[in-house]
């Protein structure tokens, strides 16, 4: 029996720091781990070389190990990494206005996620306003408006091509004047390596500060579970523009297990708020480390 199996021991600057599995693993688990990790990864190596097989490594070791130790052992590993999870945004009623900027690249499901968040917030007694600041994508305003009607919340909008920052400003202004306590600001999907688009994103945040110096109070980055190691680049670049206060990972209803969250949580210490498990309005689950660990290590 082994008290600790060190799988990675890489520089913190460009990779996952040491991750030790402190539990009574059997010889078989150690053999699987040793066989799965290339020799190049035993010594310092770029993060990009490791992320491509993290899911398969952990899943493979887990399938062997769970026969001996059960999920509790893995919960003890995942728990400390995800202990900073921030659920107060979705689980409580705000006493004062809370403006949340929702960001992410194209196709991650921002607008759908906003609709799901709206329902949760309303269910907790919040008065919710949506800001249709994605004035670039065709039908984006109509999609958000459809969600507003579906979950019965208010929306502030303008025409396609209008200034997205002005829409956010107007939404917060209307919210303050009408006793709303939650504003969710939709933004256009943008590539993190396009400077002009990222500057526009920054402008939205700066304009909200003209009403409230502390706004935006939350900045949520929506991530696609199927994006693999590109998730790291997205978090890195978006966090440089406006500090991210929370993460939501979508598209976990397919084959993707979301193992990349291990690397993100370990490196950036950003709270994980929720997980998207489908397209329906109730398919957003508040993140719980124990449930995530159990799902991640589930034997098929």
mmCIF file of C-alpha atoms in Angstrom:
data_model
loop_
_atom_site.group_PDB
_atom_site.id
_atom_site.type_symbol
_atom_site.label_atom_id
_atom_site.label_comp_id
_atom_site.label_asym_id
_atom_site.label_seq_id
_atom_site.Cartn_x
_atom_site.Cartn_y
_atom_site.Cartn_z
ATOM 1 C CA UNK A 1 0.000 0.000 0.000
ATOM 2 C CA UNK A 2 1.129 3.553 -0.658
ATOM 3 C CA UNK A 3 0.268 6.621 1.396
ATOM 4 C CA UNK A 4 0.947 9.058 -1.438
ATOM 5 C CA UNK A 5 1.346 8.847 -5.196
ATOM 6 C CA UNK A 6 2.803 11.972 -6.729
ATOM 7 C CA UNK A 7 1.503 12.219 -10.276
ATOM 8 C CA UNK A 8 2.614 15.703 -11.303
ATOM 9 C CA UNK A 9 5.536 17.783 -10.061
ATOM 10 C CA UNK A 10 5.705 20.707 -12.475
ATOM 11 C CA UNK A 11 6.546 24.430 -12.229
ATOM 12 C CA UNK A 12 3.624 26.510 -10.922
ATOM 13 C CA UNK A 13 4.341 29.287 -13.436
ATOM 14 C CA UNK A 14 3.304 27.295 -16.510
ATOM 15 C CA UNK A 15 1.770 24.117 -15.268
ATOM 16 C CA UNK A 16 -0.107 22.300 -12.565
ATOM 17 C CA UNK A 17 1.734 22.331 -9.288
ATOM 18 C CA UNK A 18 2.375 19.132 -7.365
ATOM 19 C CA UNK A 19 -0.793 17.088 -7.022
ATOM 20 C CA UNK A 20 -0.488 14.308 -4.473
ATOM 21 C CA UNK A 21 -3.125 11.667 -4.073
ATOM 22 C CA UNK A 22 -3.037 11.081 -0.324
ATOM 23 C CA UNK A 23 -5.008 7.927 0.215
ATOM 24 C CA UNK A 24 -4.351 4.186 0.623
ATOM 25 C CA UNK A 25 -4.036 3.382 -3.089
ATOM 26 C CA UNK A 26 -3.323 -0.173 -4.130
ATOM 27 C CA UNK A 27 -0.403 -1.418 -6.242
ATOM 28 C CA UNK A 28 -2.680 -1.561 -9.288
ATOM 29 C CA UNK A 29 -3.502 2.157 -9.054
ATOM 30 C CA UNK A 30 0.163 3.022 -8.812
ATOM 31 C CA UNK A 31 0.943 0.881 -11.838
ATOM 32 C CA UNK A 32 -1.800 2.556 -13.874
ATOM 33 C CA UNK A 33 -0.556 6.008 -12.915
ATOM 34 C CA UNK A 34 3.046 5.215 -13.742
ATOM 35 C CA UNK A 35 2.089 3.700 -17.074
ATOM 36 C CA UNK A 36 -0.174 6.610 -17.998
ATOM 37 C CA UNK A 37 2.299 9.427 -17.314
ATOM 38 C CA UNK A 38 4.987 9.865 -19.982
ATOM 39 C CA UNK A 39 8.516 10.238 -18.666
ATOM 40 C CA UNK A 40 8.626 13.773 -20.123
ATOM 41 C CA UNK A 41 5.976 14.789 -17.585
ATOM 42 C CA UNK A 42 7.922 13.543 -14.573
ATOM 43 C CA UNK A 43 10.326 16.422 -15.074
ATOM 44 C CA UNK A 44 9.222 20.052 -15.683
ATOM 45 C CA UNK A 45 7.053 20.316 -18.821
ATOM 46 C CA UNK A 46 4.660 22.866 -20.366
ATOM 47 C CA UNK A 47 1.061 22.722 -19.166
ATOM 48 C CA UNK A 48 -0.137 22.154 -22.709
ATOM 49 C CA UNK A 49 1.635 18.777 -22.738
ATOM 50 C CA UNK A 50 -0.245 17.575 -19.678
ATOM 51 C CA UNK A 51 -3.814 18.756 -20.067
ATOM 52 C CA UNK A 52 -4.658 16.547 -23.033
ATOM 53 C CA UNK A 53 -4.626 13.387 -20.961
ATOM 54 C CA UNK A 54 -5.639 14.593 -17.479
ATOM 55 C CA UNK A 55 -9.214 13.359 -17.921
ATOM 56 C CA UNK A 56 -8.174 9.894 -19.065
ATOM 57 C CA UNK A 57 -5.484 9.613 -16.400
ATOM 58 C CA UNK A 58 -7.724 10.470 -13.480
ATOM 59 C CA UNK A 59 -10.603 8.430 -14.838
ATOM 60 C CA UNK A 60 -8.397 5.385 -15.426
ATOM 61 C CA UNK A 61 -6.785 5.525 -11.996
ATOM 62 C CA UNK A 62 -10.181 6.195 -10.427
ATOM 63 C CA UNK A 63 -11.772 3.144 -12.026
ATOM 64 C CA UNK A 64 -9.115 0.941 -10.463
ATOM 65 C CA UNK A 65 -8.949 2.757 -7.153
ATOM 66 C CA UNK A 66 -12.664 3.032 -6.496
ATOM 67 C CA UNK A 67 -12.897 -0.709 -6.295
ATOM 68 C CA UNK A 68 -10.688 -0.471 -3.195
ATOM 69 C CA UNK A 69 -11.324 2.894 -1.577
ATOM 70 C CA UNK A 70 -14.655 4.293 -2.812
ATOM 71 C CA UNK A 71 -15.571 7.883 -3.714
ATOM 72 C CA UNK A 72 -14.780 9.247 -0.266
ATOM 73 C CA UNK A 73 -11.077 9.046 -0.996
ATOM 74 C CA UNK A 74 -11.461 11.081 -4.170
ATOM 75 C CA UNK A 75 -13.702 13.625 -2.491
ATOM 76 C CA UNK A 76 -10.843 14.239 -0.059
ATOM 77 C CA UNK A 77 -8.663 15.119 -3.057
ATOM 78 C CA UNK A 78 -11.114 17.302 -4.962
ATOM 79 C CA UNK A 79 -12.539 18.991 -1.875
ATOM 80 C CA UNK A 80 -9.555 21.178 -0.911
ATOM 81 C CA UNK A 81 -9.001 22.247 -4.531
ATOM 82 C CA UNK A 82 -12.601 23.397 -4.933
ATOM 83 C CA UNK A 83 -13.119 24.626 -1.372
ATOM 84 C CA UNK A 84 -13.285 28.253 -2.561
ATOM 85 C CA UNK A 85 -16.521 27.584 -4.477
ATOM 86 C CA UNK A 86 -18.743 30.654 -4.368
ATOM 87 C CA UNK A 87 -22.415 29.789 -4.169
ATOM 88 C CA UNK A 88 -23.698 32.955 -2.457
ATOM 89 C CA UNK A 89 -24.370 34.623 -5.827
ATOM 90 C CA UNK A 90 -27.057 32.068 -6.641
ATOM 91 C CA UNK A 91 -28.171 30.896 -3.217
ATOM 92 C CA UNK A 92 -29.055 34.148 -1.461
ATOM 93 C CA UNK A 93 -31.144 37.263 -1.974
ATOM 94 C CA UNK A 94 -29.115 40.434 -2.415
ATOM 95 C CA UNK A 95 -29.971 43.389 -0.205
ATOM 96 C CA UNK A 96 -28.532 45.895 -2.682
ATOM 97 C CA UNK A 97 -28.061 45.971 -6.422
ATOM 98 C CA UNK A 98 -25.639 43.366 -7.740
ATOM 99 C CA UNK A 99 -24.523 43.837 -11.348
ATOM 100 C CA UNK A 100 -22.994 40.725 -12.916
ATOM 101 C CA UNK A 101 -21.068 40.696 -16.184
ATOM 102 C CA UNK A 102 -21.372 37.401 -18.071
ATOM 103 C CA UNK A 103 -18.458 36.762 -20.437
ATOM 104 C CA UNK A 104 -16.981 34.049 -22.627
ATOM 105 C CA UNK A 105 -16.036 33.126 -26.170
ATOM 106 C CA UNK A 106 -18.463 32.278 -28.946
ATOM 107 C CA UNK A 107 -20.617 29.211 -28.504
ATOM 108 C CA UNK A 108 -20.113 28.451 -24.816
ATOM 109 C CA UNK A 109 -23.770 29.105 -23.966
ATOM 110 C CA UNK A 110 -23.688 32.501 -22.230
ATOM 111 C CA UNK A 111 -27.220 33.570 -23.109
ATOM 112 C CA UNK A 112 -28.735 30.225 -22.156
ATOM 113 C CA UNK A 113 -26.775 30.281 -18.898
ATOM 114 C CA UNK A 114 -28.097 33.768 -18.115
ATOM 115 C CA UNK A 115 -31.635 32.482 -18.519
ATOM 116 C CA UNK A 116 -30.964 29.630 -16.104
ATOM 117 C CA UNK A 117 -29.293 31.941 -13.563
ATOM 118 C CA UNK A 118 -32.267 34.282 -13.785
ATOM 119 C CA UNK A 119 -34.660 31.543 -12.775
ATOM 120 C CA UNK A 120 -32.521 30.559 -9.786
ATOM 121 C CA UNK A 121 -32.152 34.166 -8.630
ATOM 122 C CA UNK A 122 -35.863 34.856 -8.985
ATOM 123 C CA UNK A 123 -36.653 31.701 -7.066
ATOM 124 C CA UNK A 124 -34.525 33.039 -4.212
ATOM 125 C CA UNK A 125 -36.587 36.220 -4.018
ATOM 126 C CA UNK A 126 -34.474 38.489 -6.204
ATOM 127 C CA UNK A 127 -35.912 41.035 -8.615
ATOM 128 C CA UNK A 128 -33.961 40.405 -11.820
ATOM 129 C CA UNK A 129 -33.126 42.640 -14.781
ATOM 130 C CA UNK A 130 -31.362 41.374 -17.925
ATOM 131 C CA UNK A 131 -29.185 43.631 -20.075
ATOM 132 C CA UNK A 132 -29.012 42.623 -23.746
ATOM 133 C CA UNK A 133 -25.490 43.920 -24.339
ATOM 134 C CA UNK A 134 -24.732 41.367 -27.030
ATOM 135 C CA UNK A 135 -25.682 43.727 -29.847
ATOM 136 C CA UNK A 136 -23.329 42.046 -32.321
ATOM 137 C CA UNK A 137 -24.608 38.507 -32.836
ATOM 138 C CA UNK A 138 -27.673 38.099 -35.015
ATOM 139 C CA UNK A 139 -30.745 37.133 -32.971
ATOM 140 C CA UNK A 140 -28.857 37.463 -29.660
ATOM 141 C CA UNK A 141 -31.278 40.105 -28.375
ATOM 142 C CA UNK A 142 -34.271 38.007 -29.404
ATOM 143 C CA UNK A 143 -32.795 34.937 -27.698
ATOM 144 C CA UNK A 144 -32.299 36.780 -24.409
ATOM 145 C CA UNK A 145 -35.757 38.305 -24.689
ATOM 146 C CA UNK A 146 -37.186 34.817 -25.138
ATOM 147 C CA UNK A 147 -35.462 33.694 -21.941
ATOM 148 C CA UNK A 148 -36.742 36.770 -20.093
ATOM 149 C CA UNK A 149 -40.308 35.840 -21.023
ATOM 150 C CA UNK A 150 -39.769 32.166 -20.201
ATOM 151 C CA UNK A 151 -38.544 32.802 -16.645
ATOM 152 C CA UNK A 152 -40.611 36.005 -16.214
ATOM 153 C CA UNK A 153 -37.925 38.632 -15.582
ATOM 154 C CA UNK A 154 -37.385 42.135 -17.001
ATOM 155 C CA UNK A 155 -35.042 42.998 -19.859
ATOM 156 C CA UNK A 156 -33.376 46.174 -21.123
ATOM 157 C CA UNK A 157 -32.514 46.098 -24.810
ATOM 158 C CA UNK A 158 -31.658 48.185 -27.837
ATOM 159 C CA UNK A 159 -31.308 47.537 -31.547
ATOM 160 C CA UNK A 160 -28.668 45.287 -33.106
ATOM 161 C CA UNK A 161 -25.419 47.161 -33.670
ATOM 162 C CA UNK A 162 -25.995 49.701 -30.890
ATOM 163 C CA UNK A 163 -23.376 50.449 -28.233
ATOM 164 C CA UNK A 164 -23.344 47.491 -25.795
ATOM 165 C CA UNK A 165 -21.958 49.632 -22.965
ATOM 166 C CA UNK A 166 -24.904 52.018 -23.210
ATOM 167 C CA UNK A 167 -27.330 49.089 -22.867
ATOM 168 C CA UNK A 168 -25.579 47.947 -19.684
ATOM 169 C CA UNK A 169 -25.639 51.494 -18.299
ATOM 170 C CA UNK A 170 -29.352 51.867 -19.033
ATOM 171 C CA UNK A 171 -30.152 48.505 -17.429
ATOM 172 C CA UNK A 172 -28.357 49.359 -14.186
ATOM 173 C CA UNK A 173 -29.946 52.807 -14.131
ATOM 174 C CA UNK A 174 -33.437 51.330 -14.558
ATOM 175 C CA UNK A 175 -32.697 48.684 -11.949
ATOM 176 C CA UNK A 176 -31.683 51.275 -9.377
ATOM 177 C CA UNK A 177 -34.745 53.392 -10.070
ATOM 178 C CA UNK A 178 -37.126 50.442 -9.782
ATOM 179 C CA UNK A 179 -35.699 48.558 -6.811
ATOM 180 C CA UNK A 180 -34.164 45.633 -8.689
ATOM 181 C CA UNK A 181 -31.374 43.826 -6.852
ATOM 182 C CA UNK A 182 -29.886 41.729 -9.676
ATOM 183 C CA UNK A 183 -28.701 42.818 -13.144
ATOM 184 C CA UNK A 184 -27.246 40.186 -15.474
ATOM 185 C CA UNK A 185 -25.331 41.676 -18.404
ATOM 186 C CA UNK A 186 -25.080 39.540 -21.535
ATOM 187 C CA UNK A 187 -22.026 40.231 -23.712
ATOM 188 C CA UNK A 188 -21.018 39.320 -27.242
ATOM 189 C CA UNK A 189 -18.922 36.210 -27.637
ATOM 190 C CA UNK A 190 -15.382 37.297 -28.276
ATOM 191 C CA UNK A 191 -12.073 35.621 -28.921
ATOM 192 C CA UNK A 192 -9.642 36.310 -26.118
ATOM 193 C CA UNK A 193 -6.883 37.108 -28.638
ATOM 194 C CA UNK A 194 -8.815 39.885 -30.436
ATOM 195 C CA UNK A 195 -7.681 43.127 -28.805
ATOM 196 C CA UNK A 196 -10.447 45.355 -30.152
ATOM 197 C CA UNK A 197 -13.189 43.018 -28.950
ATOM 198 C CA UNK A 198 -11.616 42.676 -25.531
ATOM 199 C CA UNK A 199 -11.358 46.460 -25.254
ATOM 200 C CA UNK A 200 -15.083 46.714 -25.986
ATOM 201 C CA UNK A 201 -15.682 44.201 -23.225
ATOM 202 C CA UNK A 202 -13.588 46.314 -20.860
ATOM 203 C CA UNK A 203 -15.584 49.399 -21.817
ATOM 204 C CA UNK A 204 -18.825 47.771 -20.660
ATOM 205 C CA UNK A 205 -17.333 47.238 -17.204
ATOM 206 C CA UNK A 206 -15.948 50.791 -17.054
ATOM 207 C CA UNK A 207 -19.294 52.329 -18.009
ATOM 208 C CA UNK A 208 -21.100 50.491 -15.197
ATOM 209 C CA UNK A 209 -18.698 52.131 -12.733
ATOM 210 C CA UNK A 210 -20.140 55.541 -13.624
ATOM 211 C CA UNK A 211 -23.274 54.501 -11.750
ATOM 212 C CA UNK A 212 -21.644 52.369 -9.070
ATOM 213 C CA UNK A 213 -17.853 52.497 -8.495
ATOM 214 C CA UNK A 214 -17.942 48.886 -7.301
ATOM 215 C CA UNK A 215 -19.649 47.582 -10.455
ATOM 216 C CA UNK A 216 -19.529 45.065 -11.941
ATOM 217 C CA UNK A 217 -19.888 43.306 -8.608
ATOM 218 C CA UNK A 218 -19.408 39.885 -10.163
ATOM 219 C CA UNK A 219 -17.724 38.801 -13.394
ATOM 220 C CA UNK A 220 -18.623 35.288 -14.479
ATOM 221 C CA UNK A 221 -16.697 33.510 -17.210
ATOM 222 C CA UNK A 222 -18.680 30.782 -18.951
ATOM 223 C CA UNK A 223 -16.571 27.863 -20.179
ATOM 224 C CA UNK A 224 -17.322 24.968 -22.523
ATOM 225 C CA UNK A 225 -16.400 21.562 -21.077
ATOM 226 C CA UNK A 226 -15.536 20.294 -24.560
ATOM 227 C CA UNK A 227 -12.892 22.983 -25.167
ATOM 228 C CA UNK A 228 -10.086 21.099 -23.436
ATOM 229 C CA UNK A 229 -6.858 22.923 -22.688
ATOM 230 C CA UNK A 230 -8.037 26.069 -24.500
ATOM 231 C CA UNK A 231 -10.036 26.777 -21.339
ATOM 232 C CA UNK A 232 -6.794 27.731 -19.599
ATOM 233 C CA UNK A 233 -6.041 30.355 -22.255
ATOM 234 C CA UNK A 234 -9.537 31.805 -21.954
ATOM 235 C CA UNK A 235 -9.313 32.170 -18.191
ATOM 236 C CA UNK A 236 -5.843 33.701 -18.484
ATOM 237 C CA UNK A 237 -6.813 36.365 -21.033
ATOM 238 C CA UNK A 238 -10.236 37.312 -19.661
ATOM 239 C CA UNK A 239 -8.814 37.567 -16.156
ATOM 240 C CA UNK A 240 -6.243 40.090 -17.395
ATOM 241 C CA UNK A 241 -8.952 42.460 -18.686
ATOM 242 C CA UNK A 242 -11.355 42.277 -15.734
ATOM 243 C CA UNK A 243 -10.709 40.040 -12.715
ATOM 244 C CA UNK A 244 -13.011 37.030 -12.854
ATOM 245 C CA UNK A 245 -15.004 36.338 -9.694
ATOM 246 C CA UNK A 246 -16.611 33.063 -10.723
ATOM 247 C CA UNK A 247 -16.725 30.278 -13.310
ATOM 248 C CA UNK A 248 -19.573 28.303 -14.854
ATOM 249 C CA UNK A 249 -18.825 25.278 -17.003
ATOM 250 C CA UNK A 250 -21.408 24.209 -19.577
ATOM 251 C CA UNK A 251 -22.038 21.184 -21.829
ATOM 252 C CA UNK A 252 -21.392 18.595 -19.162
ATOM 253 C CA UNK A 253 -24.377 16.598 -20.379
ATOM 254 C CA UNK A 254 -22.225 14.852 -23.003
ATOM 255 C CA UNK A 255 -19.044 12.816 -22.750
ATOM 256 C CA UNK A 256 -16.954 15.671 -21.322
ATOM 257 C CA UNK A 257 -16.295 15.260 -17.588
ATOM 258 C CA UNK A 258 -14.897 18.744 -16.985
ATOM 259 C CA UNK A 259 -11.560 17.557 -15.644
ATOM 260 C CA UNK A 260 -9.941 20.777 -16.862
ATOM 261 C CA UNK A 261 -11.595 22.460 -13.854
ATOM 262 C CA UNK A 262 -8.919 20.775 -11.738
ATOM 263 C CA UNK A 263 -6.195 22.747 -13.495
ATOM 264 C CA UNK A 264 -8.188 25.997 -13.466
ATOM 265 C CA UNK A 265 -9.123 25.803 -9.783
ATOM 266 C CA UNK A 266 -5.604 24.797 -8.783
ATOM 267 C CA UNK A 267 -3.875 27.564 -10.731
ATOM 268 C CA UNK A 268 -6.243 30.553 -10.510
ATOM 269 C CA UNK A 269 -8.170 29.974 -7.252
ATOM 270 C CA UNK A 270 -11.344 31.269 -8.930
ATOM 271 C CA UNK A 271 -14.622 30.070 -7.391
ATOM 272 C CA UNK A 272 -16.714 27.633 -9.417
ATOM 273 C CA UNK A 273 -20.337 28.704 -9.245
ATOM 274 C CA UNK A 274 -22.326 26.202 -11.265
ATOM 275 C CA UNK A 275 -22.330 23.498 -13.937
ATOM 276 C CA UNK A 276 -24.512 23.421 -17.057
ATOM 277 C CA UNK A 277 -25.990 19.967 -17.616
ATOM 278 C CA UNK A 278 -28.333 20.597 -20.557
ATOM 279 C CA UNK A 279 -30.467 23.125 -22.441
ATOM 280 C CA UNK A 280 -33.533 23.217 -20.197
ATOM 281 C CA UNK A 281 -34.123 26.045 -17.747
ATOM 282 C CA UNK A 282 -33.533 23.779 -14.736
ATOM 283 C CA UNK A 283 -30.309 22.298 -16.119
ATOM 284 C CA UNK A 284 -27.941 24.516 -14.127
ATOM 285 C CA UNK A 285 -26.591 22.886 -10.980
ATOM 286 C CA UNK A 286 -24.955 24.867 -8.202
ATOM 287 C CA UNK A 287 -21.435 23.498 -7.875
ATOM 288 C CA UNK A 288 -20.731 21.059 -5.062
ATOM 289 C CA UNK A 289 -17.253 19.555 -4.834
ATOM 290 C CA UNK A 290 -18.472 16.199 -3.507
ATOM 291 C CA UNK A 291 -21.008 15.669 -6.296
ATOM 292 C CA UNK A 292 -18.496 16.738 -8.915
ATOM 293 C CA UNK A 293 -15.909 14.288 -7.571
ATOM 294 C CA UNK A 294 -18.425 11.466 -7.588
ATOM 295 C CA UNK A 295 -19.544 12.228 -11.155
ATOM 296 C CA UNK A 296 -15.967 12.633 -12.365
ATOM 297 C CA UNK A 297 -14.823 9.301 -10.982
ATOM 298 C CA UNK A 298 -17.971 7.377 -11.836
ATOM 299 C CA UNK A 299 -17.362 3.899 -13.227
ATOM 300 C CA UNK A 300 -19.302 3.438 -16.468
#
